[in-house]
Coordinates of C-alpha atoms and ligand atoms in Angstrom, one line a residue:
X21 CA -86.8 22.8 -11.8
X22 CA -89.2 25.6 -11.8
X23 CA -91.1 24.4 -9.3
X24 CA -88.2 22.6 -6.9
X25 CA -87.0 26.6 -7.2
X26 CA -90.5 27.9 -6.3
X27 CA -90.8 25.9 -3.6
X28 CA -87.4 26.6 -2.3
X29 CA -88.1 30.2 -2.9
X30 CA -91.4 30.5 -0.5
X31 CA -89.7 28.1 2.2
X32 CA -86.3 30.9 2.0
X33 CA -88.5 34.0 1.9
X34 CA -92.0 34.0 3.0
X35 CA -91.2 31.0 5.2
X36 CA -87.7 32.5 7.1
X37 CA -86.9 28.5 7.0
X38 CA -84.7 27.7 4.3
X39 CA -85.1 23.7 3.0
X40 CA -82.1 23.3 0.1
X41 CA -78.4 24.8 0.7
X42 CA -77.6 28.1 -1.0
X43 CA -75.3 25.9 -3.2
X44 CA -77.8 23.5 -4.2
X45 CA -80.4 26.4 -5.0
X46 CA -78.0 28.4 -6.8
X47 CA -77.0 25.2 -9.0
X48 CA -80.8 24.8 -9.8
X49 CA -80.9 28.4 -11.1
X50 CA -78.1 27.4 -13.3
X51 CA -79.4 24.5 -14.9
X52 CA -82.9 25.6 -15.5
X53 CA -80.9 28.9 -16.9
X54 CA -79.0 26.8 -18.9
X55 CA -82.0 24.8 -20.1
X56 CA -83.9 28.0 -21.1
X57 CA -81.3 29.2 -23.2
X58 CA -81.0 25.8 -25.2
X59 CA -84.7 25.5 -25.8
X60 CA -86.2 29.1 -25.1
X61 CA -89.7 28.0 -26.6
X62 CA -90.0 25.9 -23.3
X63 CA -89.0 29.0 -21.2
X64 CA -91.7 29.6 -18.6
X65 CA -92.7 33.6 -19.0
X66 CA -93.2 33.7 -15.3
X67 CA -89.6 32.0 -14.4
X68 CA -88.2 32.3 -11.5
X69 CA -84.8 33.0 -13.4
X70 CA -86.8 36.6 -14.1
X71 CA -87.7 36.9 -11.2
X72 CA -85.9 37.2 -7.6
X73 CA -87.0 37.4 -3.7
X74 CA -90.5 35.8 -3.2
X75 CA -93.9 37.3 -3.2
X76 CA -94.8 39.8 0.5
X77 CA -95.8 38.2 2.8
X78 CA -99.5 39.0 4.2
X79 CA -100.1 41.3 7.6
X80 CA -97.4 44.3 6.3
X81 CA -98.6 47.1 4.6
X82 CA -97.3 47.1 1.0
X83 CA -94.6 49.5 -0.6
X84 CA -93.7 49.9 -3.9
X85 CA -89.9 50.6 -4.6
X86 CA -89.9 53.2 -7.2
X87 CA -86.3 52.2 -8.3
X88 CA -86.5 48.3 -8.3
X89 CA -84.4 46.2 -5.5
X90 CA -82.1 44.2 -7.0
X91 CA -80.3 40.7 -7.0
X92 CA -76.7 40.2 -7.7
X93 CA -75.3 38.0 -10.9
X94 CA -73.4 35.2 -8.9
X95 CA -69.8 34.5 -9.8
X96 CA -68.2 31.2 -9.1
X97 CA -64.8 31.3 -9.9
X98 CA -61.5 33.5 -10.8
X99 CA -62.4 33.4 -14.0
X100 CA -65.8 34.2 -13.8
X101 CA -64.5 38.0 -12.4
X102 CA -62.1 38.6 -15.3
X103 CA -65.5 37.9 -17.6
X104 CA -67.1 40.0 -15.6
X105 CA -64.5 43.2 -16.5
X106 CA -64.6 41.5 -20.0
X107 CA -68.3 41.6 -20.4
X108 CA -68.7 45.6 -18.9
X109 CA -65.4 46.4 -21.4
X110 CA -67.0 45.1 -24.3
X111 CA -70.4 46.6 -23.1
X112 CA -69.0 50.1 -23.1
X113 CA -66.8 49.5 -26.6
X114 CA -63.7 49.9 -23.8
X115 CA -60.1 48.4 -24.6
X116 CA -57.7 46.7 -22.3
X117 CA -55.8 49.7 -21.8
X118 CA -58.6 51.7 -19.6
X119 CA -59.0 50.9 -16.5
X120 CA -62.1 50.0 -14.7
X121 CA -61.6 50.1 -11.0
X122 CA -64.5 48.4 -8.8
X123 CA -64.7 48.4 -4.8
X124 CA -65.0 45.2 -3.4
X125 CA -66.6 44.0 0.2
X126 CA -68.0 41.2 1.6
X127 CA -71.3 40.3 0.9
X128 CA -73.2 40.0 4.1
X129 CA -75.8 37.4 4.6
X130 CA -78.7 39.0 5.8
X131 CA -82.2 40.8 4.5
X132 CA -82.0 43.7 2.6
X133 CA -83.7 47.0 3.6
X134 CA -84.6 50.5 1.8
X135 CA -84.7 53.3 4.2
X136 CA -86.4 56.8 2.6
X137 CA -85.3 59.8 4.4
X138 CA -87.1 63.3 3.5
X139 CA -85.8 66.4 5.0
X140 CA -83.3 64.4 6.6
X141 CA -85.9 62.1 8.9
X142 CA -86.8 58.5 8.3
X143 CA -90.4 58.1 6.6
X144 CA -90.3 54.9 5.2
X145 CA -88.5 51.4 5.7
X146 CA -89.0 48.7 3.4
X147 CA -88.0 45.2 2.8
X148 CA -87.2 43.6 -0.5
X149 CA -90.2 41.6 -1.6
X150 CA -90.1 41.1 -4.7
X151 CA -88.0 43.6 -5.9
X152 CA -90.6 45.8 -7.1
X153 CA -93.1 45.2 -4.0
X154 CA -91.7 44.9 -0.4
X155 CA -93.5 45.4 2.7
X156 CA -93.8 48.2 5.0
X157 CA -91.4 48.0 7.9
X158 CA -90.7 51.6 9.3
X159 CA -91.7 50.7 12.7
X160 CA -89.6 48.0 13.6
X161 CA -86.5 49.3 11.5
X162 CA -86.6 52.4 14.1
X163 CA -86.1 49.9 16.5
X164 CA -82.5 49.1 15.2
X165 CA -79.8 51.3 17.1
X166 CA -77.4 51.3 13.8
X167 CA -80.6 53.1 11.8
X168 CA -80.1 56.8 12.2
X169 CA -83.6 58.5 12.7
X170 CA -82.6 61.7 11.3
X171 CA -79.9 62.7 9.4
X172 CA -77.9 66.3 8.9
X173 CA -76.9 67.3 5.6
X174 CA -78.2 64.6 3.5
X175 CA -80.0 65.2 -0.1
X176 CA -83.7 66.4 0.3
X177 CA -84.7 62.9 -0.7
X178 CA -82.6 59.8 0.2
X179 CA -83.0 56.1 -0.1
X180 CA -80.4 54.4 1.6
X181 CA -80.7 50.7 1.3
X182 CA -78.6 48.2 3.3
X183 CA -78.7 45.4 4.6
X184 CA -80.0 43.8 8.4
X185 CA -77.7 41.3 9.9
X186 CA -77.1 39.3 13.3
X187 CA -74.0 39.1 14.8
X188 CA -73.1 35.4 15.9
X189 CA -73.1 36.6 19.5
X190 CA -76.0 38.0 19.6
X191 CA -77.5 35.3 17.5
X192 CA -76.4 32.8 19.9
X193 CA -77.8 34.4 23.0
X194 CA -81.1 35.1 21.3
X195 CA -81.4 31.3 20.4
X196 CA -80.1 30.4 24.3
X197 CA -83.2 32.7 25.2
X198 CA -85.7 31.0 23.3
X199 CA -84.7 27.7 24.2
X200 CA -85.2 28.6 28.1
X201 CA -88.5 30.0 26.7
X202 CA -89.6 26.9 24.9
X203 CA -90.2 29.1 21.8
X204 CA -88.4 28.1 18.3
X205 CA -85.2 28.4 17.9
X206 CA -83.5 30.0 14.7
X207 CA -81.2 27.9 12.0
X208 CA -78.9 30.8 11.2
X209 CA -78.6 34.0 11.6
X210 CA -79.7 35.1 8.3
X211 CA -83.5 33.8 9.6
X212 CA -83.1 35.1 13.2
X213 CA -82.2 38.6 11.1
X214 CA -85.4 38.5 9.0
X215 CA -87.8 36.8 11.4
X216 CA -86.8 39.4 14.2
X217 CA -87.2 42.5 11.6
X218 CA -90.6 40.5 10.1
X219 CA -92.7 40.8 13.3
X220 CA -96.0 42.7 13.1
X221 CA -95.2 43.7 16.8
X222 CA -92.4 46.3 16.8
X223 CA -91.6 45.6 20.4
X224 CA -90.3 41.8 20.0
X225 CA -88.1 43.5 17.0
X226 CA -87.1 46.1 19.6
X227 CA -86.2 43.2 21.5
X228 CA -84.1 41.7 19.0
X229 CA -80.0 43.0 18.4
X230 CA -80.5 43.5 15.0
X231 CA -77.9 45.2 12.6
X232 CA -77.3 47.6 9.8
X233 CA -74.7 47.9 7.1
X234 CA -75.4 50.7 4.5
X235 CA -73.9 49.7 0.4
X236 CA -76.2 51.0 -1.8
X237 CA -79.1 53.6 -3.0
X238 CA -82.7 54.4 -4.8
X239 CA -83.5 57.4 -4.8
X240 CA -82.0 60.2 -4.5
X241 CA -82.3 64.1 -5.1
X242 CA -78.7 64.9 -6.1
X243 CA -76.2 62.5 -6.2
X244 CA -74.2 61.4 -3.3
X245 CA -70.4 61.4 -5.2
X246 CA -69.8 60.7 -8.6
X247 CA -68.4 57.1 -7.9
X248 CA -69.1 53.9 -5.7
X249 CA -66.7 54.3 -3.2
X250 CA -67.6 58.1 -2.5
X251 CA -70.9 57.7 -1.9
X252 CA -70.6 55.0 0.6
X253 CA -67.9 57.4 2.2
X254 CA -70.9 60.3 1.9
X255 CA -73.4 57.7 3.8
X256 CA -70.7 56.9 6.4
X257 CA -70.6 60.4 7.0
X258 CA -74.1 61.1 7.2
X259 CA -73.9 58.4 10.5
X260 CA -74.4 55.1 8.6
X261 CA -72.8 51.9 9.7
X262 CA -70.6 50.3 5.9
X263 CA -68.6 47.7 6.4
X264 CA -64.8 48.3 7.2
X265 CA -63.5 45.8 4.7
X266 CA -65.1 47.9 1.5
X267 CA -62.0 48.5 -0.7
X268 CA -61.5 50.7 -4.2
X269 CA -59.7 48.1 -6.3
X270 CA -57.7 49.2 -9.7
X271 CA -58.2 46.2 -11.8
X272 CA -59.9 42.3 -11.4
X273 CA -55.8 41.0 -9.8
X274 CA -56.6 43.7 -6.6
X275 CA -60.3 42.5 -6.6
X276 CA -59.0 38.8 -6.3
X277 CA -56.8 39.4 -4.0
X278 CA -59.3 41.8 -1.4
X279 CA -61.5 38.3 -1.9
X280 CA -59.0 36.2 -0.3
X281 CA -58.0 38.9 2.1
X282 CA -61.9 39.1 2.8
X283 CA -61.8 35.4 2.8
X284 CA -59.4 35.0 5.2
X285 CA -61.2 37.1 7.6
X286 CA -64.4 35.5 7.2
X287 CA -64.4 32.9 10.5
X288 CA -63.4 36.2 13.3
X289 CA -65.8 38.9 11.4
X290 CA -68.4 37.7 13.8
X291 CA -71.3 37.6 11.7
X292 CA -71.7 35.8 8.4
X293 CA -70.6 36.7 5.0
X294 CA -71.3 34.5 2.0
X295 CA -69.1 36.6 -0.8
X296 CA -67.5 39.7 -2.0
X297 CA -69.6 41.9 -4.4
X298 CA -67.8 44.2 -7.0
X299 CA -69.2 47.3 -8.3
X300 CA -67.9 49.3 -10.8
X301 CA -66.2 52.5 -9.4
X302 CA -67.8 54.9 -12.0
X303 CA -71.4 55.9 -11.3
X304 CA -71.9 57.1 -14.9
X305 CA -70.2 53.9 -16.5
X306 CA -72.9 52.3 -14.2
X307 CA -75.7 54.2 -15.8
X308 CA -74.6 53.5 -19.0
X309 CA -74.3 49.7 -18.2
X310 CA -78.0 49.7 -16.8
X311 CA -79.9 46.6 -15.8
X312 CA -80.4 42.9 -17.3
X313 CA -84.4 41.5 -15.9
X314 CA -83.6 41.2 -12.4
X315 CA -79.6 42.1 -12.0
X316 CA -77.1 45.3 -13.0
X317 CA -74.1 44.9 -15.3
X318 CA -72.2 47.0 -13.0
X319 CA -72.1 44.3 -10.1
X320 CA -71.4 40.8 -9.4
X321 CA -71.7 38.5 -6.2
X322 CA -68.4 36.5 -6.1
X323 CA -69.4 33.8 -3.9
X324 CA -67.4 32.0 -1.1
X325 CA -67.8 27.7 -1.6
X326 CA -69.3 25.6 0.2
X327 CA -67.3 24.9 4.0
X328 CA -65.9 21.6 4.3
X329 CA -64.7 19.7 7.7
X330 CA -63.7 16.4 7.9
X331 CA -64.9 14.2 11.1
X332 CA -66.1 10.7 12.2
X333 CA -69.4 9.1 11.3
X334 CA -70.5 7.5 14.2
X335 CA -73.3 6.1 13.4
X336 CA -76.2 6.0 10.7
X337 CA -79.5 6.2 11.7
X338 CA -83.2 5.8 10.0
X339 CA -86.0 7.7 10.4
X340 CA -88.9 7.0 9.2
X341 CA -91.1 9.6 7.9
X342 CA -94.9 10.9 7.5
X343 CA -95.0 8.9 4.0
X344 CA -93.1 5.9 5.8
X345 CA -90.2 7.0 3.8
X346 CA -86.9 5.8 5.8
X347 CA -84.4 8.4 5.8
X348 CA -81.1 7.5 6.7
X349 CA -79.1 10.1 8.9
X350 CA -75.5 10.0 9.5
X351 CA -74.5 10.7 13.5
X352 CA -71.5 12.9 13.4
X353 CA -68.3 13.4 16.0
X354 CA -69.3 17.3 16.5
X355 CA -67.0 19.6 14.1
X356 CA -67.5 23.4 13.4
X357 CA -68.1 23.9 9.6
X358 CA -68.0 27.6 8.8
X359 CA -68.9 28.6 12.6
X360 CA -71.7 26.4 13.0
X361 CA -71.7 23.2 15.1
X362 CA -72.9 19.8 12.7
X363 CA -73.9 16.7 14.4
X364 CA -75.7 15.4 11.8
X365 CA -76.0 15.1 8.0
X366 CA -78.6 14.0 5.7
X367 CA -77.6 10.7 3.7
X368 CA -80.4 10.9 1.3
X369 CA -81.5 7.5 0.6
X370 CA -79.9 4.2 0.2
X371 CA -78.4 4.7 -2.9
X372 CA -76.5 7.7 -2.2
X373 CA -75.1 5.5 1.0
X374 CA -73.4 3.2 -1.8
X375 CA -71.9 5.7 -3.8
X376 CA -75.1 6.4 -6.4
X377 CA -77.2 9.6 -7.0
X378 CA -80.8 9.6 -7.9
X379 CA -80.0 9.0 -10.8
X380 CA -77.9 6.3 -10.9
X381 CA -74.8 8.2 -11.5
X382 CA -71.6 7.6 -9.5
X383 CA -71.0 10.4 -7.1
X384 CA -67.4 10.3 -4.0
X385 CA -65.7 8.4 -7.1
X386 CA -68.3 5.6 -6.0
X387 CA -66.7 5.4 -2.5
X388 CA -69.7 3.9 0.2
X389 CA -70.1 5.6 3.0
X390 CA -69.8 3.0 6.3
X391 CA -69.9 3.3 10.2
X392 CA -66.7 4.4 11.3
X393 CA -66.0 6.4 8.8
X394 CA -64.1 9.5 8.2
X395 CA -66.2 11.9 6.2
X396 CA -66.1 15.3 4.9
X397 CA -69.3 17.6 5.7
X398 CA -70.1 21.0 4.3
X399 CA -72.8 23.6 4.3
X400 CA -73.3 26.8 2.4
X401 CA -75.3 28.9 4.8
X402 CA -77.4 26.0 4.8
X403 CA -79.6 23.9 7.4
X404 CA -78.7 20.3 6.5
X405 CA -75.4 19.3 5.8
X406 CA -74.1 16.5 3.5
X407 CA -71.5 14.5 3.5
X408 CA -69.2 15.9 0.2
X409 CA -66.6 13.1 0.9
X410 CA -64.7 9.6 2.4
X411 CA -61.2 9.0 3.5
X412 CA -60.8 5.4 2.3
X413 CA -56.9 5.6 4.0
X414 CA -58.6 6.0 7.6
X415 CA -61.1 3.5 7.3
X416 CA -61.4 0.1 9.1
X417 CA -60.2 -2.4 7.0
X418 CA -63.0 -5.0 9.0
X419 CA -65.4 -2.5 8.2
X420 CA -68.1 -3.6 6.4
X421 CA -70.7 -1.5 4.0
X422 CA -73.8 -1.0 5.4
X423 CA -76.8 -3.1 5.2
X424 CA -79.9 -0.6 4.4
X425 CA -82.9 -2.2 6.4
X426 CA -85.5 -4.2 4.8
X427 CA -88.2 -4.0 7.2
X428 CA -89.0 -1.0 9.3
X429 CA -87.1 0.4 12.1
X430 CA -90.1 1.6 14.0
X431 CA -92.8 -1.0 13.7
X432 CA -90.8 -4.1 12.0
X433 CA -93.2 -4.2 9.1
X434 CA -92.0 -4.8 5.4
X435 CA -90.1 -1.4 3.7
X436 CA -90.2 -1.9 0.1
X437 CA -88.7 0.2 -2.8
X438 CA -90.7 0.3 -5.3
X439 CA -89.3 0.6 -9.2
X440 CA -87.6 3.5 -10.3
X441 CA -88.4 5.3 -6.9
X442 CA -85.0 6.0 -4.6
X443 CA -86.9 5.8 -1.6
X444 CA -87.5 2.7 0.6
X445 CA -90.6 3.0 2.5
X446 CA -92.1 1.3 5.5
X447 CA -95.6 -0.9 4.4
X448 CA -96.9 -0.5 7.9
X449 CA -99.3 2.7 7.6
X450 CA -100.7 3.7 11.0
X451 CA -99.8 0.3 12.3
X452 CA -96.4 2.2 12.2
X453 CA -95.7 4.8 15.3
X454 CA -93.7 6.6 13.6
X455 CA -95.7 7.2 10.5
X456 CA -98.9 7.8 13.0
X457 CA -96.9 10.5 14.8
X458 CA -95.3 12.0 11.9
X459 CA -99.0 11.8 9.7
X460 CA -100.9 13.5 13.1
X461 CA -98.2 16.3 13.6
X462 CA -98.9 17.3 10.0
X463 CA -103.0 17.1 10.6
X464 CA -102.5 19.5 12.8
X465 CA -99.8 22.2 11.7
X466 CA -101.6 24.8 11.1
X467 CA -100.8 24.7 7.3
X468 CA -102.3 21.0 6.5
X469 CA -105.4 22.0 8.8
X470 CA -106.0 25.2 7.0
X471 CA -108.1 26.9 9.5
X472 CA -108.1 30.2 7.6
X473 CA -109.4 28.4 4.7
X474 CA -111.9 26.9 6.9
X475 CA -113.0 30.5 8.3
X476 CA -113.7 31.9 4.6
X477 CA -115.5 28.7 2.8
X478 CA -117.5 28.4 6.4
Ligands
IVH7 S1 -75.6 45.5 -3.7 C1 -77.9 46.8 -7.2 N1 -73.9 44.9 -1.8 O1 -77.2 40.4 -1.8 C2 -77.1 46.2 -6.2 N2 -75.9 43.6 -2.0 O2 -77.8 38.7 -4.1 C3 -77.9 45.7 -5.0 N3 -76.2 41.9 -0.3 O3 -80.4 41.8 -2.5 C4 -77.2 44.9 -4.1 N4 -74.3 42.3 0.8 O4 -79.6 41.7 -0.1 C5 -75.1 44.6 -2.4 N5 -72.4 44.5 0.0 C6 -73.6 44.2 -0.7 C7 -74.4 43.2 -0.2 C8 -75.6 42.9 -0.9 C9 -75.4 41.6 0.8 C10 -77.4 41.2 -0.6 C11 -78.6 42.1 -0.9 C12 -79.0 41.8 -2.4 C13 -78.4 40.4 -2.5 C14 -78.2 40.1 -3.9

């Protein structure tokens, strides 16, 4: 687990590229969570459940956040809010009878950003990093029109942090522009957000419609307002773009229901939003809540799940990959799944094509998946979409389950399975074009070729 999240980690952060589903990643946190607190002797000291974000990336200038950025404790479900409220009560020795309002408002998927402001003009932007070292990028954040470059009545000292977004429009067009460009085109708008802000050139940022909501604070030289929802009123006053839907809710029953009111404005916002976070009202109730390793007690990420839409498979594909592992790929009728077009979804392997996981578990209730077939796809602000279900009502009763190839698609040599391994792979080696291709491409990335590496050992 450690290292599935560590690699997921680098590929989401320092890579802009993300390879597992937010769903899938968040799950992984879970279990290895879980697993820690049943057996904490095995507990890794440098987990990444203490840790969040990923390591700076080389070519910025380092800064170090005097007050720490911070992740956000996930919530799942209902019940997971009302703990929540539970968990700060009992925290503070407060009964049922207070009452602990929290504002509520969407959680927008983007990058997050620290702006420092002294004497009223921007010195310093910086991006998350780690949490406790981000890197230094003042020049392209003055790029971004929402960023105020001076400010007129704000505290001698000010951090304002935020965070930078893409609008689906303008992340559309941008990806339209790179395609007539032949330059690479972005997966979501999250990594057109932090790739455009991450450029060591300012004027391809400057280039990029990037975006700015304001939600939260470091430091500061006075206070703002002596609770949440004033002091993002004081940073909307001071010019700051915060985010319309931000509500001061009375008790968890008005958070719920500012989710689903959030919720059910989430396809026409424009840009995406993967929850709602709560903060506790009271800024000195916050205080005395403080911080667990990586997260307040005073906030919590209430997420959205994953978006399902139900279509026809049309087809399932292999591919067969630098290993010679064949990967089968279902071709989808194209259906919008939380604002994003899917024509394709992964199908794993050949067991999870009959109803199996990797382990040998049964997963759809054991249902196959066939040709023909109507399925149920879903991502959560993810790349590769899955197939979450089957309609067994709609299907073809001549349908038959499909045959998983024995020899190789490509090159027509022998694709064996070894024991215990999920995989089927082609025997062909570079007899095989595909595996040739797909073997060369990676000789050459820059990453398998190493040429910095090469430079320094001469
Ligand atoms: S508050 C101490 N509010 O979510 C509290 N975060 O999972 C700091 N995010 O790193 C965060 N929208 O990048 C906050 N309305 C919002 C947010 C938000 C998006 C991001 C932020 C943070 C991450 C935590």
């Amino acid at each position: 687990h450690v290292a599935q999240i560590e690699a997921a980690n680098h590929s989401y952060h320092t890579l802009d590229a993300p390879e597992i589903s937010d769903a899938d990643y968040d799950a992984l946190k879970r279990r290895l969570a879980a697993l820690e607190a049943r057996f904490p002797d095995l507990a890794r000291a440098d987990s990444p459940t203490t840790k969040i974000g990923a390591a700076v990336a080389e070519g910025f200038a380092k800064v170090a956040h005097e007050i720490r950025m911070l992740s956000l404790e996930n919530a799942f479900l209902d019940a997971d809010v009302a703990d929540f409220d539970g968990r700060m009560r009992s925290y503070l020795g407060l009964g049922p009878e207070v009452a602990l309002p929290c504002t509520a408002e969407p959680k927008i998927d983007g990058l997050s950003l620290s702006l420092r402001y002294e004497n009223g003009l921007l010195v310093q932007a910086a991006t998350r990093g780690d949490g406790a070292l981000g890197e230094n990028v003042t020049e392209n954040a003055r790029t971004i029109a929402d960023i105020p470059q001076h400010l007129t009545g704000a505290p001698a000292v000010l951090e304002v942090r935020g965070e930078v977004y893409m609008s689906h429009a303008d992340f559309a067009a941008l990806n339209a522009r790179q395609a007539e460009r032949g330059e690479k085109s972005f997966a979501n708008p999250r990594n057109a957000a932090a790739g455009s802000l991450r450029q060591l050139d300012a004027r391809i940022t400057a280039s990029r419609p990037l975006k700015f909501f304001a939600y939260s604070w470091g430091v500061l030289s006075e206070p703002l307002s002596d609770t949440q929802f004033g002091a993002i009123e004081r940073l909307k006053a001071l010019g700051f773009q915060t985010n319309p839907l931000t509500r001061l809710c009375a008790d968890t029953a008005e958070m719920l229901a500012q989710y689903r009111a959030i919720e059910a404005q989430r396809a026409t916002l424009g840009y995406d939003i993967d929850g709602v976070v709560y903060k506790l009202n009271d800024l000195a109730l916050q205080a005395r809540l403080g911080f667990r390793a990586t997260t307040p007690r005073w906030a919590i990420a209430h997420k959205f799940p994953a978006e399902l839409a139900w279509t026809r498979l049309e087809k399932i594909e292999i591919q067969v990959g630098r290993t010679g592992a064949l990967s089968p790929v279902a071709r989808l009728a194209p259906v919008t799944v939380g604002g994003v077009v899917v024509s394709n979804a992964t199908l794993h392997n050949e067991d999870y094509i009959a109803g199996l996981s990797s382990k040998g578990e049964v997963i759809r209730d054991g249902k196959d998946i066939r040709e023909g077939d109507w399925v149920q796809v879903y991502r959560a602000g993810d790349v590769i979409p899955k197939v979450a279900d089957v309609d067994l009502l709609r299907r073809d009763p001549a349908s038959q389950p499909f045959v998983f190839p024995h020899l190789c698609p490509e090159c027509g040599s022998e694709a064996l399975r070894e024991e215990g391994d999920a995989v089927r792979r082609c025997t062909g080696g570079l007899i095989c074009p595909a595996q040739a291709v797909e073997k060369l491409k990676h000789f050459v990335s820059r990453a398998a070729f190493d040429i910095e590496g090469l430079g320094a050992k001469q």
